[in-house]
mmCIF file of C-alpha atoms in Angstrom:
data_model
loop_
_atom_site.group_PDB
_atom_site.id
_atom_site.type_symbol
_atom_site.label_atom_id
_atom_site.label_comp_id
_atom_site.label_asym_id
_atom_site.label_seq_id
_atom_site.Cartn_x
_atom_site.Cartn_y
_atom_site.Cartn_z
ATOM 1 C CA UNK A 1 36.527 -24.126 -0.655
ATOM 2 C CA UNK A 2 35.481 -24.396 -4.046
ATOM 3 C CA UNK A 3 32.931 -23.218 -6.695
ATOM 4 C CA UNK A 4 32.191 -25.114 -9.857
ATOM 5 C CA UNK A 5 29.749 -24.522 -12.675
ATOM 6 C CA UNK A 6 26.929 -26.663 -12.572
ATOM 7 C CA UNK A 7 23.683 -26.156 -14.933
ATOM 8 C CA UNK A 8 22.328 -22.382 -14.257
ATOM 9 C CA UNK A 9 23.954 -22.247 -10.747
ATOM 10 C CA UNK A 10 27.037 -22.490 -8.931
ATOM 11 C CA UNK A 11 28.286 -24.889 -5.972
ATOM 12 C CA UNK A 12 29.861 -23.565 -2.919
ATOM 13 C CA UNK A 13 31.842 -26.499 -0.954
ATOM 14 C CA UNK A 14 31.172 -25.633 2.313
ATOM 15 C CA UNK A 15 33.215 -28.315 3.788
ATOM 16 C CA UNK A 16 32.182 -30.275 6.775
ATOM 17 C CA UNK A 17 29.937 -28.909 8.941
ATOM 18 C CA UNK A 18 28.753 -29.338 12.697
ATOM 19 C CA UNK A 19 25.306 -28.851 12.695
ATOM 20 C CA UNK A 20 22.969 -27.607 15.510
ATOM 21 C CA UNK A 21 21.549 -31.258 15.844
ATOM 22 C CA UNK A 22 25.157 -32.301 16.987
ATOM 23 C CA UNK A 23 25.479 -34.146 13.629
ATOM 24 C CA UNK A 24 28.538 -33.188 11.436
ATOM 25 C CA UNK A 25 27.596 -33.328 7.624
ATOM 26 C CA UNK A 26 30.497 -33.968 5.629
ATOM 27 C CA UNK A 27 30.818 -32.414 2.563
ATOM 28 C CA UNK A 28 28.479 -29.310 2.810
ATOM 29 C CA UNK A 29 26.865 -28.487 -1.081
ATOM 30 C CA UNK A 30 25.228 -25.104 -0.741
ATOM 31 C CA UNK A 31 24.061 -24.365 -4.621
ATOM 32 C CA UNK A 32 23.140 -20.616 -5.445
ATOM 33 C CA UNK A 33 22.746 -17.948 -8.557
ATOM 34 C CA UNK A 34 24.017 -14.662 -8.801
ATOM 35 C CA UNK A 35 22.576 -11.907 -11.056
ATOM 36 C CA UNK A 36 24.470 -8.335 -11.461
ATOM 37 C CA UNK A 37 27.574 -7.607 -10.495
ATOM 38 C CA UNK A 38 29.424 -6.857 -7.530
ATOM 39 C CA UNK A 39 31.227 -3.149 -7.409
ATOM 40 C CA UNK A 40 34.213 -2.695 -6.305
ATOM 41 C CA UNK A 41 33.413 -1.551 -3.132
ATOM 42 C CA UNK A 42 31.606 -4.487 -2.557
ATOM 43 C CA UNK A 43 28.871 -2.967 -1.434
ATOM 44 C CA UNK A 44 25.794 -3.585 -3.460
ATOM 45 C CA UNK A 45 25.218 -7.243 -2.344
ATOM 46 C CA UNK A 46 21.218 -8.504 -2.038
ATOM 47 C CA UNK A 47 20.656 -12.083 -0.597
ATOM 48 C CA UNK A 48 17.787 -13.284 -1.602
ATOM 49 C CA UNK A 49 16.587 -16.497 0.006
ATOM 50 C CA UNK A 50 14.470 -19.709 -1.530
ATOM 51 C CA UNK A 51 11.264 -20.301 0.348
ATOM 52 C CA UNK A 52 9.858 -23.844 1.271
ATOM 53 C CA UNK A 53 10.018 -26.226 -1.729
ATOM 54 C CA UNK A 54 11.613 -24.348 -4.361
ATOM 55 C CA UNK A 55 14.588 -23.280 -6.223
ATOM 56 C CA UNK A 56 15.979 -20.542 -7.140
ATOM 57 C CA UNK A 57 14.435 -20.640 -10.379
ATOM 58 C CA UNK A 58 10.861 -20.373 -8.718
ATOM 59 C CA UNK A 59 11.536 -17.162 -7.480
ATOM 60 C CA UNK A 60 13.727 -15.011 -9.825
ATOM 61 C CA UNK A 61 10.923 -13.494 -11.928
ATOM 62 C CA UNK A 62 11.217 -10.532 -8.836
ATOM 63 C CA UNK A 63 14.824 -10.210 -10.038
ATOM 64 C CA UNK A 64 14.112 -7.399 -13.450
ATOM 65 C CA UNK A 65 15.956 -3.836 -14.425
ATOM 66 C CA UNK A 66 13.899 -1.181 -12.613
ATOM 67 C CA UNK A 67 12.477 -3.485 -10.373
ATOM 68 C CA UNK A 68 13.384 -3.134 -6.843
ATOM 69 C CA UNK A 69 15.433 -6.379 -6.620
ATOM 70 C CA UNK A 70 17.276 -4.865 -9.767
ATOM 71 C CA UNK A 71 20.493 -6.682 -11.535
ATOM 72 C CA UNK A 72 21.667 -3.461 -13.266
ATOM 73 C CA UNK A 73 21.971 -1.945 -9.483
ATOM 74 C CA UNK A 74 22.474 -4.453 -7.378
ATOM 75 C CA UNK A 75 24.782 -7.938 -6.577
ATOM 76 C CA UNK A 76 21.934 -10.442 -6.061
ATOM 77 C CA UNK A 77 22.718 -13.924 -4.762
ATOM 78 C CA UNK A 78 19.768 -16.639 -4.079
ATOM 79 C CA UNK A 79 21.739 -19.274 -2.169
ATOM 80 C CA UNK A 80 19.391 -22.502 -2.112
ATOM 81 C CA UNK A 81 17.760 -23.876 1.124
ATOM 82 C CA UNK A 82 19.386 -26.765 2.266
ATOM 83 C CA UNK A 83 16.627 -29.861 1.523
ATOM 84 C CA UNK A 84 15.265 -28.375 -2.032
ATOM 85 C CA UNK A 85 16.954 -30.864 -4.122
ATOM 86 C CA UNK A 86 20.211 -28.686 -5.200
ATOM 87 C CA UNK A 87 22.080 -27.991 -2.227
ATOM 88 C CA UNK A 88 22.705 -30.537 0.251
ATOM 89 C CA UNK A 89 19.553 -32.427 0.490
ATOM 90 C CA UNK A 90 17.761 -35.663 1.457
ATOM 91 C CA UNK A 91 17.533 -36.463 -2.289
ATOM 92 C CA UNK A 92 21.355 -36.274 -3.098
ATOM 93 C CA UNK A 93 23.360 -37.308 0.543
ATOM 94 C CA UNK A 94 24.722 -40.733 0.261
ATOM 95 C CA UNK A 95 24.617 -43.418 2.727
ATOM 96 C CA UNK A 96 25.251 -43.553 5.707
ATOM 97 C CA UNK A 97 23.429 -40.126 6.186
ATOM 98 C CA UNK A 98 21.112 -40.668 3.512
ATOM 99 C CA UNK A 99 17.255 -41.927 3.773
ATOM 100 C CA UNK A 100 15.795 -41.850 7.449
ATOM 101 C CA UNK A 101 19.485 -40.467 8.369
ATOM 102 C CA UNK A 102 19.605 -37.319 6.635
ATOM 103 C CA UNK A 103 20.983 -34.727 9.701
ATOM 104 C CA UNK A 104 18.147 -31.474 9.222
ATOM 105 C CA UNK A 105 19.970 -28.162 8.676
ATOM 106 C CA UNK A 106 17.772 -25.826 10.880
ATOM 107 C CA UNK A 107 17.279 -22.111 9.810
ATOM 108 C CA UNK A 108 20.501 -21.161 12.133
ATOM 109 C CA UNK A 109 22.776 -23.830 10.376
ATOM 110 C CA UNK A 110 21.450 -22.402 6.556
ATOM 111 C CA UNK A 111 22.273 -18.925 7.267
ATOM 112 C CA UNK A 112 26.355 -20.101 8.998
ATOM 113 C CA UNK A 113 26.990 -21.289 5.493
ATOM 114 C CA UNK A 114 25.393 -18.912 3.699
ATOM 115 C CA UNK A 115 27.604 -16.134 5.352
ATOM 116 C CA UNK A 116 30.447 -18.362 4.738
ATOM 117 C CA UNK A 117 29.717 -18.440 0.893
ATOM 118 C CA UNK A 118 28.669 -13.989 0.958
ATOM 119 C CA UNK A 119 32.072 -13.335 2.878
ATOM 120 C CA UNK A 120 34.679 -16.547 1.605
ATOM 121 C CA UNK A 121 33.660 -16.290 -1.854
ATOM 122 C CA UNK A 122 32.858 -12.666 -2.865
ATOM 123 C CA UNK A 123 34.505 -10.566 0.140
ATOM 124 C CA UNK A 124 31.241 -8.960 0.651
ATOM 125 C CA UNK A 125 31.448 -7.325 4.789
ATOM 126 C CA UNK A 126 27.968 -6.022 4.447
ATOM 127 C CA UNK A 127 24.640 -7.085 2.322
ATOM 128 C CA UNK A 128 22.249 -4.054 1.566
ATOM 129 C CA UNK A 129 19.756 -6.145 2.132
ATOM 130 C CA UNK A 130 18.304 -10.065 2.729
ATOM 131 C CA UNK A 131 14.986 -10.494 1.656
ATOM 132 C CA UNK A 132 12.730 -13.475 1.154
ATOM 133 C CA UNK A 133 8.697 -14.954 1.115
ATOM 134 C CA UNK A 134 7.888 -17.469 3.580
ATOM 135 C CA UNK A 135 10.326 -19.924 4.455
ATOM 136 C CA UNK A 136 12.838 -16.962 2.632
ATOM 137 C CA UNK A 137 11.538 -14.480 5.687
ATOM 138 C CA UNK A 138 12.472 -16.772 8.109
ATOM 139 C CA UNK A 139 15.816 -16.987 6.817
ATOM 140 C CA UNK A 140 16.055 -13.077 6.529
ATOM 141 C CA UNK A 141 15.201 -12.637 10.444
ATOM 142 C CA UNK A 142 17.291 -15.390 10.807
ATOM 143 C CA UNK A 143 20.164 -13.501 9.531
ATOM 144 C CA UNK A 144 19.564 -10.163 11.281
ATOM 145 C CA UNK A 145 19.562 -11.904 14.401
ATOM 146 C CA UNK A 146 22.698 -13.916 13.398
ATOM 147 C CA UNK A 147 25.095 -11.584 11.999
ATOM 148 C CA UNK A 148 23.507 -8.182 13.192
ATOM 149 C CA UNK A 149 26.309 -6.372 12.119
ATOM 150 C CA UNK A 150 26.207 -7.445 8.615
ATOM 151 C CA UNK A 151 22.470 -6.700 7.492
ATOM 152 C CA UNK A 152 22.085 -3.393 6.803
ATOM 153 C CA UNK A 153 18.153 -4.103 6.110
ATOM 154 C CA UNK A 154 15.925 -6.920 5.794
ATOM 155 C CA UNK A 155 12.967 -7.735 3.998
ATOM 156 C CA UNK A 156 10.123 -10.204 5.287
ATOM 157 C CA UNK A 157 6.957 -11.099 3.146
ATOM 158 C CA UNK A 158 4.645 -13.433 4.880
ATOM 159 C CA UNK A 159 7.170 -15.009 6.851
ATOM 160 C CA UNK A 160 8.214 -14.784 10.930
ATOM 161 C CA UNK A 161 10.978 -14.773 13.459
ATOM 162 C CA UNK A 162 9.877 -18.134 14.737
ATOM 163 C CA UNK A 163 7.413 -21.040 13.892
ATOM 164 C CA UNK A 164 4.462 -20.141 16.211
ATOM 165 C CA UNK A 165 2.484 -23.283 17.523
ATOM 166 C CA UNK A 166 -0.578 -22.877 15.200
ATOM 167 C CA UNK A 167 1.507 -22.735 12.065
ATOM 168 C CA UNK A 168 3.102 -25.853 13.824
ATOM 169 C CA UNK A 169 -0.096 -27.725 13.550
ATOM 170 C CA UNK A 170 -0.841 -26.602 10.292
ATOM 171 C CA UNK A 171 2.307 -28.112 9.060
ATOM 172 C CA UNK A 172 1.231 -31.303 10.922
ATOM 173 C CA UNK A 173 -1.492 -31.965 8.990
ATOM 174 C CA UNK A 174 0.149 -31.221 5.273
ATOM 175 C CA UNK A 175 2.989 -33.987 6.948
ATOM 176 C CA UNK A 176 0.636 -36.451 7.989
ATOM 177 C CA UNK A 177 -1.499 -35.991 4.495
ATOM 178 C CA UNK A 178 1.985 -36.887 2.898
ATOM 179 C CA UNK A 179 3.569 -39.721 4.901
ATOM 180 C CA UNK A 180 -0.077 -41.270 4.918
ATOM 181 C CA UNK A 181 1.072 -42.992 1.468
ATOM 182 C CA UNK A 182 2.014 -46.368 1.675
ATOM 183 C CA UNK A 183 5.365 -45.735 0.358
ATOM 184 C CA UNK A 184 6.188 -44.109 3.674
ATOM 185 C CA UNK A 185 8.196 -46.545 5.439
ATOM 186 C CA UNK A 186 10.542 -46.020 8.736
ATOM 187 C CA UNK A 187 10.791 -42.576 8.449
ATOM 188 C CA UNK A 188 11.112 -42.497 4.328
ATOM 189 C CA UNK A 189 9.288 -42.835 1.221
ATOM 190 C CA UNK A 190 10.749 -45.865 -0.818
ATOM 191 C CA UNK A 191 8.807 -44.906 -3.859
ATOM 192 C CA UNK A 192 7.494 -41.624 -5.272
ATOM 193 C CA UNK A 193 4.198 -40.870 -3.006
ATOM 194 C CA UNK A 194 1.744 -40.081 -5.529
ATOM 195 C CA UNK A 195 -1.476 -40.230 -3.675
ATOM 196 C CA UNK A 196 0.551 -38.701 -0.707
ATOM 197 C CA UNK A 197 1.854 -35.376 -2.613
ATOM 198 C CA UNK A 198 -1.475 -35.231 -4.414
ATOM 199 C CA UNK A 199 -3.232 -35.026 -0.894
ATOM 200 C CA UNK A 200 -0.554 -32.738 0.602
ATOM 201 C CA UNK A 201 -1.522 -30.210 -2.366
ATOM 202 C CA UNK A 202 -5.333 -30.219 -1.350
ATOM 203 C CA UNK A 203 -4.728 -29.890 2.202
ATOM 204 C CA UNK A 204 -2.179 -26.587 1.458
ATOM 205 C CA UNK A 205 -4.241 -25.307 -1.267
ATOM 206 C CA UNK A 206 -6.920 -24.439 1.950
ATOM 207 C CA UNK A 207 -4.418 -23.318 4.057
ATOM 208 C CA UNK A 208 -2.264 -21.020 1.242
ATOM 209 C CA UNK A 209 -5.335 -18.722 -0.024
ATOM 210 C CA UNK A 210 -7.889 -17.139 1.715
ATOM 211 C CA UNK A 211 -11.574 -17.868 2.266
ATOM 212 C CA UNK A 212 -12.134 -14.474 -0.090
ATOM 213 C CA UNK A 213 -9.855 -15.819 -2.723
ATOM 214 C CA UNK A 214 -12.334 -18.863 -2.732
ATOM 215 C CA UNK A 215 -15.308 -17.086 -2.541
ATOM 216 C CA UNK A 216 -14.099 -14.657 -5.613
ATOM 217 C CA UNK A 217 -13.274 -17.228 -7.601
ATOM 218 C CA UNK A 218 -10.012 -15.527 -8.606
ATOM 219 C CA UNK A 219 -8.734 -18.506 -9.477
ATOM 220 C CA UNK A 220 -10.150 -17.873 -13.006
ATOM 221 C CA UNK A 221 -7.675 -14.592 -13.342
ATOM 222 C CA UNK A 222 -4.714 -17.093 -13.209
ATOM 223 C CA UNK A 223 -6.031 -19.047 -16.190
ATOM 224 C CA UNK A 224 -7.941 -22.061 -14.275
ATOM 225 C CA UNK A 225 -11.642 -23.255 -15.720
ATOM 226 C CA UNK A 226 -13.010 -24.202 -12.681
ATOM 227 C CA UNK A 227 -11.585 -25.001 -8.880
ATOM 228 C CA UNK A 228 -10.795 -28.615 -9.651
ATOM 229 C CA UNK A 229 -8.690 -27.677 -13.033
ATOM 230 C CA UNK A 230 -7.084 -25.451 -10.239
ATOM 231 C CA UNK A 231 -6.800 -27.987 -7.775
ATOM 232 C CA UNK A 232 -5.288 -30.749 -10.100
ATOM 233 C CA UNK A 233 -3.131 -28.888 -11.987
ATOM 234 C CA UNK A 234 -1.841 -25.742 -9.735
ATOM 235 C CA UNK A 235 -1.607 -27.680 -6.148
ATOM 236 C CA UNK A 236 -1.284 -31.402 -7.021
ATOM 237 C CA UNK A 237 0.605 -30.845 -10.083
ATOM 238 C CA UNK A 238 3.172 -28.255 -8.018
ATOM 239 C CA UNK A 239 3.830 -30.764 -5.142
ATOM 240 C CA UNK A 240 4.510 -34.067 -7.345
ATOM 241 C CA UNK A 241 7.407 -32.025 -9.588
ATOM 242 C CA UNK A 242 9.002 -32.593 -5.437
ATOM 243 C CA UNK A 243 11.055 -35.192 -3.639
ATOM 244 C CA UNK A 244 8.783 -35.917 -1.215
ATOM 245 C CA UNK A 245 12.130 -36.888 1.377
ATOM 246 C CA UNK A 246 12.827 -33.483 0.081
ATOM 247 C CA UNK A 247 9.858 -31.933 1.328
ATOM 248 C CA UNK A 248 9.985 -33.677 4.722
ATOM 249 C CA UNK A 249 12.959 -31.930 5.186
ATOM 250 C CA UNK A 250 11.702 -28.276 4.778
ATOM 251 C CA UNK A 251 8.895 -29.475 6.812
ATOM 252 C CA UNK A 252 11.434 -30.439 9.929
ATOM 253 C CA UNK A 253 13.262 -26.679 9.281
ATOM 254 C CA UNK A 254 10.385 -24.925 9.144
ATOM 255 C CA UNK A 255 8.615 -26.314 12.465
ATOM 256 C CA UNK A 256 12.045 -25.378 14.218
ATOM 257 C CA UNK A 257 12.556 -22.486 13.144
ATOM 258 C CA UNK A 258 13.090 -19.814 15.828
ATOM 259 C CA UNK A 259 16.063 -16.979 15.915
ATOM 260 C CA UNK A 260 16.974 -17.382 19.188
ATOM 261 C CA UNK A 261 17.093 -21.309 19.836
ATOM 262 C CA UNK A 262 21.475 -20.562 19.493
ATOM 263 C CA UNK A 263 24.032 -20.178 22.305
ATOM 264 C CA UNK A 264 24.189 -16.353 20.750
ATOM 265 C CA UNK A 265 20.398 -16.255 22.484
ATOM 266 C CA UNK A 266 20.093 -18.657 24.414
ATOM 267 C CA UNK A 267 16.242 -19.437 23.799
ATOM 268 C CA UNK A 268 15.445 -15.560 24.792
ATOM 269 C CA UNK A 269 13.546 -14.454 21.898
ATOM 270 C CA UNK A 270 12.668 -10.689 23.016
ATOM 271 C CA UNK A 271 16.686 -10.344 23.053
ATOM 272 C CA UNK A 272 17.095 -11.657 20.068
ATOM 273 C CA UNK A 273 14.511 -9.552 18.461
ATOM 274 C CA UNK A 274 16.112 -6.541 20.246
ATOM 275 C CA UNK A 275 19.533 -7.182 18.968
ATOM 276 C CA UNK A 276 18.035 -6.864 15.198
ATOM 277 C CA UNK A 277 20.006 -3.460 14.449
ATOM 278 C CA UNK A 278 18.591 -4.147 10.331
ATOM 279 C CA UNK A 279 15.961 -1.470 9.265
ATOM 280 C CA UNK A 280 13.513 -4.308 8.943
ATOM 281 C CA UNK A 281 10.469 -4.474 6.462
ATOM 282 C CA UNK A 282 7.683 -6.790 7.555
ATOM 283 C CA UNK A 283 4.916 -7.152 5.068
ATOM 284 C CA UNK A 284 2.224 -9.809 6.040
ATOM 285 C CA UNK A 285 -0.450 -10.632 4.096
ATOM 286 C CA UNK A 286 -3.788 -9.188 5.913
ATOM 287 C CA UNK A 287 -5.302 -12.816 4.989
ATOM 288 C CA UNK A 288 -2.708 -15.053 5.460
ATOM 289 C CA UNK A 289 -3.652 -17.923 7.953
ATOM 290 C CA UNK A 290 -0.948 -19.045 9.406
ATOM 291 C CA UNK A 291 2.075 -16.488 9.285
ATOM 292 C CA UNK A 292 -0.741 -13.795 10.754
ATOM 293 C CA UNK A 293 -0.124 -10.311 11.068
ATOM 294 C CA UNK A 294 -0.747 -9.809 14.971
ATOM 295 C CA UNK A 295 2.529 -12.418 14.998
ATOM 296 C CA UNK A 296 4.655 -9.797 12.881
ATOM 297 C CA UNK A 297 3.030 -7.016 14.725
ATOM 298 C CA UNK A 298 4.021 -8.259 18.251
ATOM 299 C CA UNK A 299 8.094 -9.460 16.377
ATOM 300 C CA UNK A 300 8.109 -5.629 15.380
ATOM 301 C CA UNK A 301 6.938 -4.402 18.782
ATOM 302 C CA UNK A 302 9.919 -5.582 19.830
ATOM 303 C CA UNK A 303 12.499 -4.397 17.203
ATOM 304 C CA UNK A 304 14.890 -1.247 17.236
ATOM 305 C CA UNK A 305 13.912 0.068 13.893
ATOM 306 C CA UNK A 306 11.138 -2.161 12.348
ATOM 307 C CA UNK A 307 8.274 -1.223 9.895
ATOM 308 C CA UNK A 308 5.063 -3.251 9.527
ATOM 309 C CA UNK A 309 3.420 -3.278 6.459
ATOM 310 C CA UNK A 310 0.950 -5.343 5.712
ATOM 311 C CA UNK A 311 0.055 -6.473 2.007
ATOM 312 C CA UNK A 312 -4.154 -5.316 1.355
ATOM 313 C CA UNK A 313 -4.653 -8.996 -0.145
ATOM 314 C CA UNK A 314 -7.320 -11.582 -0.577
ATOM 315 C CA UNK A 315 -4.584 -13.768 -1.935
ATOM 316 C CA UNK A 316 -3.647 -14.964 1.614
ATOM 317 C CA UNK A 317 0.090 -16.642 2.219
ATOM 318 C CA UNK A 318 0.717 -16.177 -1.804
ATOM 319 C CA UNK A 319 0.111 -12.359 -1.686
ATOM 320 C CA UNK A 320 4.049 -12.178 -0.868
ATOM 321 C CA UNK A 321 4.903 -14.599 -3.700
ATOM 322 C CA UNK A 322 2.829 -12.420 -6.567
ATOM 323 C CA UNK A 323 3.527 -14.683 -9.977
ATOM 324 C CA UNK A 324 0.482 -13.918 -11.876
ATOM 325 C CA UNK A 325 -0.438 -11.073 -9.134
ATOM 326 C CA UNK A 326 0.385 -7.655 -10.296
ATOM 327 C CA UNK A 327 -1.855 -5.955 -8.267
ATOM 328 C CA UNK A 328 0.372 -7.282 -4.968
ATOM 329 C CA UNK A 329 3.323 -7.298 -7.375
ATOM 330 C CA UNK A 330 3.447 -3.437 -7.572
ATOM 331 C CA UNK A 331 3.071 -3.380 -3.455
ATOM 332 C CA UNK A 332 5.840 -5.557 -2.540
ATOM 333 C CA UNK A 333 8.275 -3.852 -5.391
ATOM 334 C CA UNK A 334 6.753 -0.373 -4.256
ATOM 335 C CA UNK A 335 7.499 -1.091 -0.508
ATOM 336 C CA UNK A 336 10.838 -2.472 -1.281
ATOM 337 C CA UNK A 337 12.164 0.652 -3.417
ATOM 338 C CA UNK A 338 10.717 2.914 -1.012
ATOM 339 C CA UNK A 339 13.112 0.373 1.674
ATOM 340 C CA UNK A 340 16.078 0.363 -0.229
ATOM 341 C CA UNK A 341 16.086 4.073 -0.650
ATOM 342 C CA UNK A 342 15.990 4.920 2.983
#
């Protein structure tokens, strides 16, 4: 095991690893930041985990002094979802696992390693608490489930125990808008897809906000002139700064993601909901459309000590990602202090 500096992040070398898919990936890169500092009773450890897409640097604006993910208080560590482009990814594996080879780290296999890097590199026995948005909340029930006796709390914004079928089909149709490209070929783009990521960001952009958000216009409080300058330059313009054999990737976790497809659960997702002994915060968006509230309300039904929450937004899926949203900025940071107190 080894970390080296690299840019503004670290590498952990994980090793190789045995993957749920019964592939072994040799030579396991898991990339992550760390803000704060750890005391000496290592005890003050936040994960805080990367959501579909993006880096760590797409999410740290949360990170601030008196803010509830705070670096003056706490030990915060954003380890990087396998697939995004710095850890292990489809973008950087070389042959003979690379292109339509690439072995898909599921949601399980992210959180192994990123245990391995909490406990092999810093010592840490217990995390105050994992949070994360979206892909991020998956990987926070994920790791209540996983190591139950590690989490003290966890923190979910828009995000679910398990990929229900709907938000299955949903994901269909942003993959099949991107492999439509004709640089899609056996299972991986040869080229950049440019018509293929631009029509991948119009298909989310429908999916990510709600039909209020449209109606409001309130794309003109984030600086946009009209809905195609919003369009162009906020959907299209986010999805072609990605590897598109990147994105595929996060596609593949995300449809398979589900707590309790493990030997620890054996595909019996009430018991692994059960076994959550995390004080767990689960804030859905009232209007997101495809991580819905009745599918956190039913997760929480089910959990020992759960709280749902959800966010009073017309901002849909990206009311629990707030850039440029202080209005559900102050809610998320309010509900988390409140958590973190308790």
């Amino acid at each position: 095991m080894t970390t080296t500096s690299q840019l503004d992040y670290q590498v952990f070398d994980a090793g190789n690893i045995a993957l749920q898919s019964g592939l072994t990936y040799r030579g396991v890169q898991l990339a992550y930041k760390t803000y704060g500092n750890l005391n000496a009773q290592r005890s003050n450890a936040i994960v805080y985990c990367t959501p579909f897409g993006a880096h760590h640097s797409d999410i740290e604006f949360m990170i601030a002094p008196g803010a509830a993910l705070d670096p003056t208080q706490y030990f915060i560590i954003i380890p990087n979802m396998f697939g995004n482009g710095l850890s292990s990814s489809p973008s950087n594996t070389p042959p003979p696992f690379d292109k339509n080879r690439y072995p898909n780290f599921t949601a399980y296999d992210n959180v192994a390693i990123q245990q391995r890097l909490v406990a092999e590199v810093f010592g840490i026995k217990r995390l105050q608490l994992v949070y994360g948005w979206s892909m991020g909340g998956i990987q926070a029930y994920q790791w209540a489930a996983q190591f139950p006796d590690m989490v003290e709390r966890i923190g979910v914004s828009c995000g679910a125990a398990r990929c229900s079928s709907h938000n299955f089909v949903f994901l269909e149709g942003v993959k099949a808008a991107l492999t439509a490209d004709a640089q899609f070929q056996d299972g991986w783009f040869t080229g950049k897809p440019e018509r293929g990521l631009r029509a991948m960001g119009r298909v989310y952009a429908g999916w990510a906000l709600s039909q209020a958000f449209y109606r409001e216009s309130m794309w003109r409080s984030i600086g946009f002139t009209s809905l195609e300058d919003f369009l162009v330059m906020s959907w299209e313009g986010n999805f072609l700064r990605r590897d598109a054999n990147n994105l595929l990737a996060h596609i593949w976790t995300w449809q398979h993601a589900d707590i309790s497809v493990n030997d620890q659960y054996s595909g019996n997702f009430a018991l692994a909901l059960s076994s959550i002994k995390a004080r767990a915060l689960v804030m859905p968006s009232e209007t997101d459309l495809y991580f819905t509230v009745e599918d956190n309300r039913r997760e929480v039904a089910l959990m020992q000590n759960a709280t749902l929450a959800p966010i009073p937004t017309v901002w849909g899926h990206r009311g629990g990602n707030p850039a440029g949203n202080p209005t559900d900025a102050r809610f998320l940071n309010d509900m988390l202090m409140k958590h973190l107190s308790n």
